[in-house]
XYZ file of C-alpha atoms in Angstrom:
506
model
C 94.348 196.895 113.017
C 94.731 199.982 110.871
C 92.593 201.815 108.350
C 94.194 203.142 105.176
C 92.039 205.935 103.802
C 92.754 206.949 100.204
C 90.439 209.196 98.240
C 86.839 208.011 98.275
C 87.711 204.321 98.881
C 88.433 202.771 102.287
C 90.706 199.716 102.322
C 90.621 197.873 105.658
C 93.503 195.638 106.695
C 94.043 193.514 109.823
C 97.581 192.264 110.430
C 98.391 192.884 106.771
C 95.397 190.950 105.440
C 92.369 192.284 103.601
C 89.332 192.334 105.895
C 86.719 190.509 103.789
C 83.759 191.308 106.030
C 83.744 194.999 105.162
C 83.327 196.869 101.897
C 86.413 198.377 100.270
C 84.368 201.389 99.254
C 82.484 204.027 101.164
C 79.137 204.027 99.404
C 78.084 207.479 100.560
C 81.327 208.963 99.205
C 80.781 207.206 95.895
C 77.243 208.517 95.565
C 78.382 212.034 96.469
C 81.067 211.834 93.790
C 78.538 210.635 91.227
C 76.166 213.504 92.039
C 78.882 216.125 91.803
C 80.377 214.599 88.657
C 76.937 214.591 87.063
C 76.666 218.314 87.794
C 79.940 218.836 85.917
C 78.624 216.778 82.992
C 75.418 218.815 82.876
C 77.246 222.138 82.989
C 80.320 221.472 80.844
C 78.840 219.179 78.196
C 75.073 219.567 78.056
C 74.929 223.312 78.828
C 78.171 224.780 77.478
C 78.676 221.997 74.945
C 75.413 222.817 73.172
C 75.918 226.587 73.231
C 77.003 227.923 69.829
C 78.904 230.730 71.600
C 81.195 228.146 73.200
C 83.975 226.220 71.450
C 83.393 222.902 69.730
C 86.784 221.834 70.995
C 89.690 223.307 72.907
C 92.529 222.029 70.770
C 95.786 220.919 72.372
C 98.715 219.135 70.756
C 99.190 215.535 72.006
C 102.138 216.307 74.297
C 100.322 219.262 75.844
C 97.194 217.189 76.343
C 99.064 214.302 77.981
C 100.578 216.715 80.466
C 97.271 218.453 81.198
C 95.398 215.200 81.774
C 98.076 213.512 83.923
C 97.178 210.088 82.503
C 99.592 208.083 84.661
C 97.938 205.353 86.772
C 99.497 205.177 90.258
C 99.652 202.827 93.211
C 97.254 204.821 95.380
C 93.981 206.546 94.665
C 93.255 210.272 94.488
C 91.094 212.582 96.547
C 87.492 213.492 95.816
C 88.555 216.950 94.622
C 91.249 215.574 92.331
C 88.814 213.122 90.766
C 86.261 215.849 90.116
C 89.018 217.831 88.403
C 89.670 214.772 86.238
C 86.023 214.778 85.178
C 86.235 218.516 84.487
C 89.380 218.075 82.374
C 87.938 215.218 80.330
C 84.854 217.312 79.581
C 86.851 220.445 78.810
C 89.337 218.945 76.369
C 87.000 216.534 74.582
C 85.285 217.375 71.297
C 81.671 218.408 71.931
C 79.834 216.303 69.359
C 76.573 217.708 70.753
C 77.633 221.226 69.697
C 75.508 222.751 66.904
C 78.657 223.513 64.882
C 79.970 219.917 64.906
C 79.620 218.725 61.292
C 82.591 216.364 61.223
C 80.971 212.918 61.280
C 77.744 211.172 60.296
C 76.520 211.659 63.864
C 76.008 214.895 65.788
C 73.755 216.633 68.293
C 72.027 215.204 71.338
C 68.569 213.826 72.023
C 67.857 214.019 75.746
C 65.405 211.123 75.821
C 67.931 208.886 74.071
C 70.638 210.134 76.441
C 68.421 209.210 79.385
C 68.140 205.730 77.885
C 71.928 205.539 77.604
C 72.369 206.560 81.245
C 69.757 204.031 82.351
C 71.475 201.318 80.288
C 74.856 202.053 81.877
C 73.411 202.111 85.378
C 71.535 198.812 85.024
C 74.685 197.229 83.543
C 73.265 193.999 82.189
C 74.034 191.830 79.179
C 71.575 191.269 76.362
C 71.850 187.499 76.058
C 69.154 185.819 78.149
C 65.682 186.661 79.364
C 66.672 185.824 82.935
C 69.235 188.654 83.189
C 67.660 191.111 80.720
C 63.897 190.451 80.648
C 62.904 194.043 79.862
C 65.479 194.446 77.129
C 64.906 191.098 75.405
C 61.258 192.041 74.899
C 62.162 195.635 74.007
C 64.758 194.613 71.410
C 62.235 192.241 69.846
C 59.684 195.043 69.474
C 62.144 197.650 68.148
C 63.486 195.192 65.569
C 59.940 194.295 64.524
C 59.105 197.963 64.012
C 62.279 198.643 62.017
C 61.619 195.608 59.811
C 58.101 196.851 59.147
C 59.533 200.151 57.903
C 61.740 198.188 55.502
C 58.609 196.429 54.294
C 58.895 193.021 55.969
C 56.067 191.605 58.075
C 58.372 188.810 59.286
C 62.084 188.309 59.655
C 64.932 188.432 62.131
C 67.624 190.788 63.361
C 69.927 191.825 66.143
C 71.602 194.951 67.509
C 75.338 195.020 66.747
C 78.243 197.167 67.993
C 78.345 199.401 64.915
C 77.596 199.296 61.199
C 80.860 197.549 60.310
C 79.888 194.614 62.526
C 76.360 194.617 61.104
C 77.816 194.374 57.597
C 80.086 191.539 58.701
C 77.081 189.670 60.137
C 75.342 190.018 56.767
C 78.322 188.604 54.888
C 78.746 185.730 57.341
C 75.055 184.785 57.223
C 75.083 185.017 53.406
C 78.060 182.659 53.253
C 76.318 180.194 55.597
C 73.169 180.449 53.462
C 75.169 179.658 50.323
C 77.528 177.095 51.883
C 76.147 175.816 55.229
C 79.004 173.325 55.551
C 81.390 176.237 56.189
C 80.355 176.392 59.862
C 81.717 172.938 60.666
C 84.213 172.242 57.891
C 85.609 175.724 57.302
C 86.869 177.243 54.073
C 88.261 173.875 52.934
C 84.671 172.923 52.115
C 83.856 175.955 49.963
C 84.751 177.104 46.450
C 86.334 180.456 45.736
C 83.663 183.031 46.615
C 83.024 186.411 44.976
C 81.728 189.564 46.645
C 80.496 192.616 44.738
C 80.411 196.162 46.079
C 80.768 199.637 44.610
C 83.870 201.790 44.640
C 81.984 204.187 46.922
C 80.935 201.557 49.471
C 82.135 201.515 53.063
C 85.549 200.029 53.791
C 83.961 197.562 56.229
C 83.312 195.294 53.216
C 87.079 194.814 52.857
C 87.472 194.253 56.583
C 84.656 191.694 56.630
C 86.093 189.760 53.661
C 89.522 189.699 55.335
C 88.188 188.785 58.781
C 85.986 185.971 57.455
C 88.817 184.463 55.434
C 87.175 185.113 52.063
C 89.994 187.466 51.089
C 90.015 191.013 49.779
C 91.206 189.792 46.359
C 87.791 188.198 45.983
C 85.982 191.522 46.241
C 85.031 192.745 42.775
C 84.767 196.531 42.795
C 81.859 197.887 40.757
C 82.174 201.317 39.177
C 80.026 204.227 40.372
C 78.704 207.177 38.388
C 79.532 210.838 39.064
C 76.949 211.044 41.837
C 78.460 208.003 43.592
C 75.766 205.446 42.689
C 76.641 201.929 41.555
C 76.432 201.328 37.791
C 74.306 198.156 37.345
C 75.779 197.373 33.929
C 79.235 197.209 35.481
C 77.888 194.919 38.231
C 76.764 192.479 35.532
C 80.162 192.736 33.852
C 81.967 192.058 37.145
C 79.779 188.995 37.822
C 80.740 187.612 34.416
C 84.387 188.346 35.192
C 84.166 186.490 38.521
C 82.555 183.459 36.884
C 85.294 183.403 34.263
C 87.792 183.032 37.117
C 85.830 180.103 38.590
C 84.636 182.176 41.520
C 81.071 181.731 42.792
C 79.128 185.019 43.068
C 77.269 184.815 46.380
C 77.037 188.327 47.874
C 76.322 191.789 46.513
C 76.451 194.841 48.746
C 74.371 197.854 47.709
C 74.680 201.141 49.576
C 71.879 203.439 50.662
C 73.701 206.635 51.576
C 77.423 206.450 50.814
C 79.789 207.841 53.426
C 81.189 210.758 51.458
C 78.697 211.761 48.770
C 75.536 210.366 50.348
C 74.662 208.470 47.172
C 71.980 205.779 46.863
C 72.535 202.759 44.661
C 69.686 201.726 42.280
C 68.264 199.010 44.527
C 65.603 197.549 42.241
C 68.030 197.133 39.374
C 70.603 195.500 41.670
C 67.893 193.226 43.109
C 67.008 192.055 39.590
C 70.635 191.158 38.912
C 71.014 189.435 42.302
C 67.942 187.299 41.763
C 69.020 186.273 38.268
C 72.379 185.138 39.621
C 71.130 183.510 42.825
C 73.051 185.897 45.075
C 72.367 187.268 48.547
C 71.610 190.997 48.340
C 72.659 193.096 51.297
C 71.987 196.809 51.658
C 74.313 198.910 53.773
C 71.802 201.558 54.844
C 73.774 202.477 57.957
C 73.664 206.125 56.910
C 70.644 206.384 54.630
C 68.211 203.934 56.221
C 66.503 206.638 58.254
C 64.899 208.086 55.103
C 62.369 205.280 55.623
C 60.744 207.505 58.231
C 60.098 210.219 55.640
C 57.171 209.983 53.233
C 58.841 212.729 51.221
C 62.233 211.056 50.816
C 61.824 207.297 51.250
C 61.712 206.933 47.450
C 65.520 207.074 47.690
C 65.456 203.495 48.998
C 62.795 202.170 46.646
C 63.312 198.416 46.404
C 64.884 198.017 49.860
C 62.266 195.377 50.729
C 63.788 193.084 48.074
C 67.057 192.772 49.981
C 67.956 189.726 52.064
C 69.529 191.888 54.770
C 69.809 195.540 55.733
C 72.248 197.392 57.991
C 70.818 200.494 59.671
C 72.452 202.839 62.205
C 69.917 204.904 64.186
C 72.886 206.481 65.994
C 73.553 208.495 62.863
C 70.611 210.433 61.462
C 68.194 209.687 64.320
C 70.524 210.854 67.126
C 70.190 207.878 69.472
C 73.846 208.202 70.428
C 76.688 205.754 69.929
C 76.297 202.932 69.418
C 72.988 201.890 67.939
C 73.197 199.671 64.879
C 70.976 196.862 63.651
C 71.273 194.113 61.091
C 67.837 193.132 59.787
C 67.032 189.933 57.887
C 64.117 188.967 55.656
C 64.871 185.327 56.501
C 62.296 183.371 58.536
C 64.245 180.092 58.841
C 66.352 181.157 61.841
C 69.562 181.436 59.793
C 71.038 183.871 62.316
C 70.762 181.325 65.144
C 71.826 178.338 63.044
C 74.919 180.156 61.770
C 76.170 181.586 65.058
C 74.923 179.286 67.823
C 77.411 177.424 70.008
C 74.847 176.153 72.574
C 76.779 177.087 75.714
C 74.981 175.060 78.383
C 75.869 177.404 81.235
C 73.815 180.163 79.557
C 71.319 178.554 77.214
C 69.870 175.671 79.195
C 66.879 174.174 77.395
C 65.003 173.134 80.569
C 64.470 176.663 81.959
C 61.121 177.563 83.481
C 60.329 180.105 80.727
C 60.238 180.126 76.918
C 63.900 179.649 75.969
C 63.337 181.149 72.519
C 63.628 184.449 74.403
C 67.305 183.690 75.058
C 68.526 185.407 71.909
C 72.206 185.651 72.842
C 73.276 182.696 70.711
C 72.316 184.651 67.585
C 75.283 186.899 68.302
C 78.971 186.226 67.715
C 79.529 187.882 71.097
C 78.821 186.506 74.534
C 78.287 189.644 76.593
C 76.307 192.137 74.532
C 75.528 195.723 75.471
C 71.915 196.876 75.580
C 71.486 199.221 72.612
C 67.711 199.168 72.153
C 66.629 201.271 75.158
C 67.906 204.619 73.907
C 66.124 204.209 70.574
C 62.944 202.895 72.197
C 62.735 205.735 74.738
C 63.378 208.409 72.098
C 60.787 206.830 69.793
C 58.305 206.737 72.665
C 58.986 210.415 73.352
C 58.584 211.914 69.875
C 56.861 209.122 67.958
C 57.268 208.075 64.357
C 55.967 211.496 63.337
C 58.710 213.265 65.293
C 61.412 211.096 63.731
C 59.967 211.830 60.290
C 60.112 215.567 60.984
C 63.732 215.220 62.105
C 64.692 213.592 58.806
C 62.750 216.118 56.709
C 64.333 219.052 58.543
C 67.835 217.764 57.811
C 66.991 217.536 54.098
C 65.518 221.041 54.098
C 68.576 222.559 55.775
C 70.910 220.765 53.361
C 68.948 222.169 50.413
C 69.115 225.651 51.948
C 72.885 225.328 52.381
C 73.357 224.316 48.739
C 71.197 227.214 47.518
C 73.183 229.705 49.609
C 76.476 228.164 48.533
C 75.575 228.592 44.866
C 75.138 232.331 45.458
C 78.770 232.698 46.585
C 81.633 232.688 44.091
C 84.089 231.117 46.560
C 82.234 227.795 46.701
C 82.063 225.044 44.096
C 80.011 221.869 44.538
C 81.714 218.553 43.788
C 78.310 217.278 42.712
C 74.710 218.061 43.550
C 73.571 215.237 45.801
C 70.176 213.946 46.865
C 70.923 213.475 50.573
C 72.255 215.598 53.444
C 75.937 215.323 52.480
C 77.139 218.530 50.831
C 80.539 218.111 49.140
C 82.330 221.231 47.952
C 85.585 223.050 47.382
C 86.311 226.465 48.821
C 88.045 228.515 46.121
C 90.095 231.324 47.714
C 90.223 234.663 45.879
C 93.835 233.898 44.854
C 92.656 230.838 42.869
C 89.498 232.192 41.279
C 89.636 232.157 37.473
C 92.865 230.100 37.440
C 91.325 226.661 36.827
C 93.520 226.174 33.759
C 96.802 226.886 35.549
C 99.121 223.837 35.661
C 99.431 223.979 39.468
C 95.754 224.747 40.148
C 94.805 221.280 41.439
C 97.893 221.047 43.633
C 97.217 224.448 45.178
C 93.518 223.711 45.623
C 94.342 220.446 47.408
C 96.108 222.435 50.162
C 93.155 224.726 50.927
C 90.915 222.344 52.901
C 93.653 221.049 55.266
C 94.697 224.608 56.209
C 91.112 225.748 56.813
C 90.494 222.604 58.894
C 93.551 223.327 61.038
C 92.464 226.911 61.586
C 88.897 226.034 62.574
C 90.104 223.344 64.989
C 92.544 225.690 66.696
C 89.925 228.437 66.916
C 87.328 225.936 68.078
C 84.569 227.538 66.025
C 83.363 224.412 64.220
C 84.423 221.055 62.780
C 83.865 219.683 59.280
C 85.654 216.877 57.455
C 87.550 216.815 54.165
C 89.020 214.146 51.890
C 90.299 213.457 48.363
C 88.290 210.944 46.313
C 88.415 209.307 42.884
C 90.744 211.838 41.287
C 89.199 214.830 43.062
C 91.650 216.752 45.246
C 90.735 217.531 48.868
C 87.176 218.798 49.285
C 84.939 219.404 52.285
C 82.087 217.089 53.242
C 79.480 218.980 55.211
C 76.878 216.773 56.928
C 73.580 218.202 58.164
C 72.094 216.033 60.914
C 71.345 217.715 64.226
C 67.771 218.955 64.809
C 69.309 221.804 66.824
C 70.464 223.407 63.569
C 68.819 226.399 61.905
C 69.431 228.418 58.754
C 71.546 230.757 60.903
C 73.964 227.890 61.528
C 74.176 227.253 57.788
C 74.935 230.950 57.186
C 77.554 230.901 59.942
C 79.178 227.858 58.356
C 79.603 229.584 54.987
C 80.798 232.835 56.560
C 83.320 231.030 58.747
C 84.790 229.054 55.844
C 85.222 232.318 53.942
C 86.785 234.029 56.963
C 89.224 231.175 57.546
C 90.277 230.839 53.912
C 90.118 234.297 52.386
C 93.896 234.896 52.635
C 94.996 231.558 51.171
């Protein structure tokens, strides 16, 4: 016999055959690697990655990065030292979303209790489909969903954790279609009329994806106009419903948004609910971004009327910092629509003669089979800081956003796209060379080139990250998002100073 030792794994062969009586892995080596890798994670990501003096990212062009990472997968394994270097390289060249100067997405920062929940989830490695394999998490998910529904204003209802807000929105559309046309589950689209969906021009693109994926078709989405602030115009919703009916389409689903992706706008929910009820439509609210205002007594008026919806999408991984992914779809329904619509009754999982209450086997509510545990990180964070702590987190983000706007208005190089009500701050940086030239024929073209150049410079310097985009006739502008509780007014001042420093010569 011979032993082939490669890296931390030991493969044992006898006369060319795998020896099945022995492990192919040295457990002590694996645990040592995990301990040492965790030290790298703590130092490179959670210590350096949260230090404002360190870089948000160490930018490399794709070809450089491929060479540095040595991504090729080979026949034989690598040594302990090589693998630790791999961990080090991944940490070094990845964007530090926990960094206080990361403003690029609708998520940022780190909550250590939530992170502990994420680590615990990964280590336990179970699937959230039956009580027998996930007893703790079935009960935990039930309680977290109940608490979130109560914040919406529902004493009863249903819900499930989904892999992201886009999937949550798709669940809402699918359940709404089943509610309107239950025969669709067995007979398919042949058994349904032409259906009409209504959503604003500022809504998330997942509405288009859901309509395409579900076979409803993107041509059957009627786009409702939004006002300057990004909020849906109810009068245009009514006009679009009339237009759909004139084309023999059946209005069945309206999507309102609470916190649009770019401007952070809130649609007028009560007005939309009135229109939905008059027309017998399912009203969904995509509150993936803005739902967390429900924790704030000061700001929850922004979602006044949310309790009138049939379903609500909410992403705690955004404003609440639970970490990716943590998204829920909540339903006001008490007739078990979610189960009726999605169940397939797989007998190898959902046996009805189990020795416990089989209503706890919630997996058939999902369109997935295996489903990741996403409730623990939110539950543990909520346990740690309480509803009061989450409320303070939301209020602080609003306060810092207001401070940023006030400081921005004092500087002649900054111009707001519009004055919003949320924590999205959309603005143009006007370089000295463009000030006072708004009436020049090439002004808009020149202004459109400012944000991309500043973005490139900040990425290559590694000082911070913030997104930009064109929208509805507006040339490229920055979208600053204030989320992380690590932030202070000093970070807001730094942000403005850095933009000026990076763009003053343009």
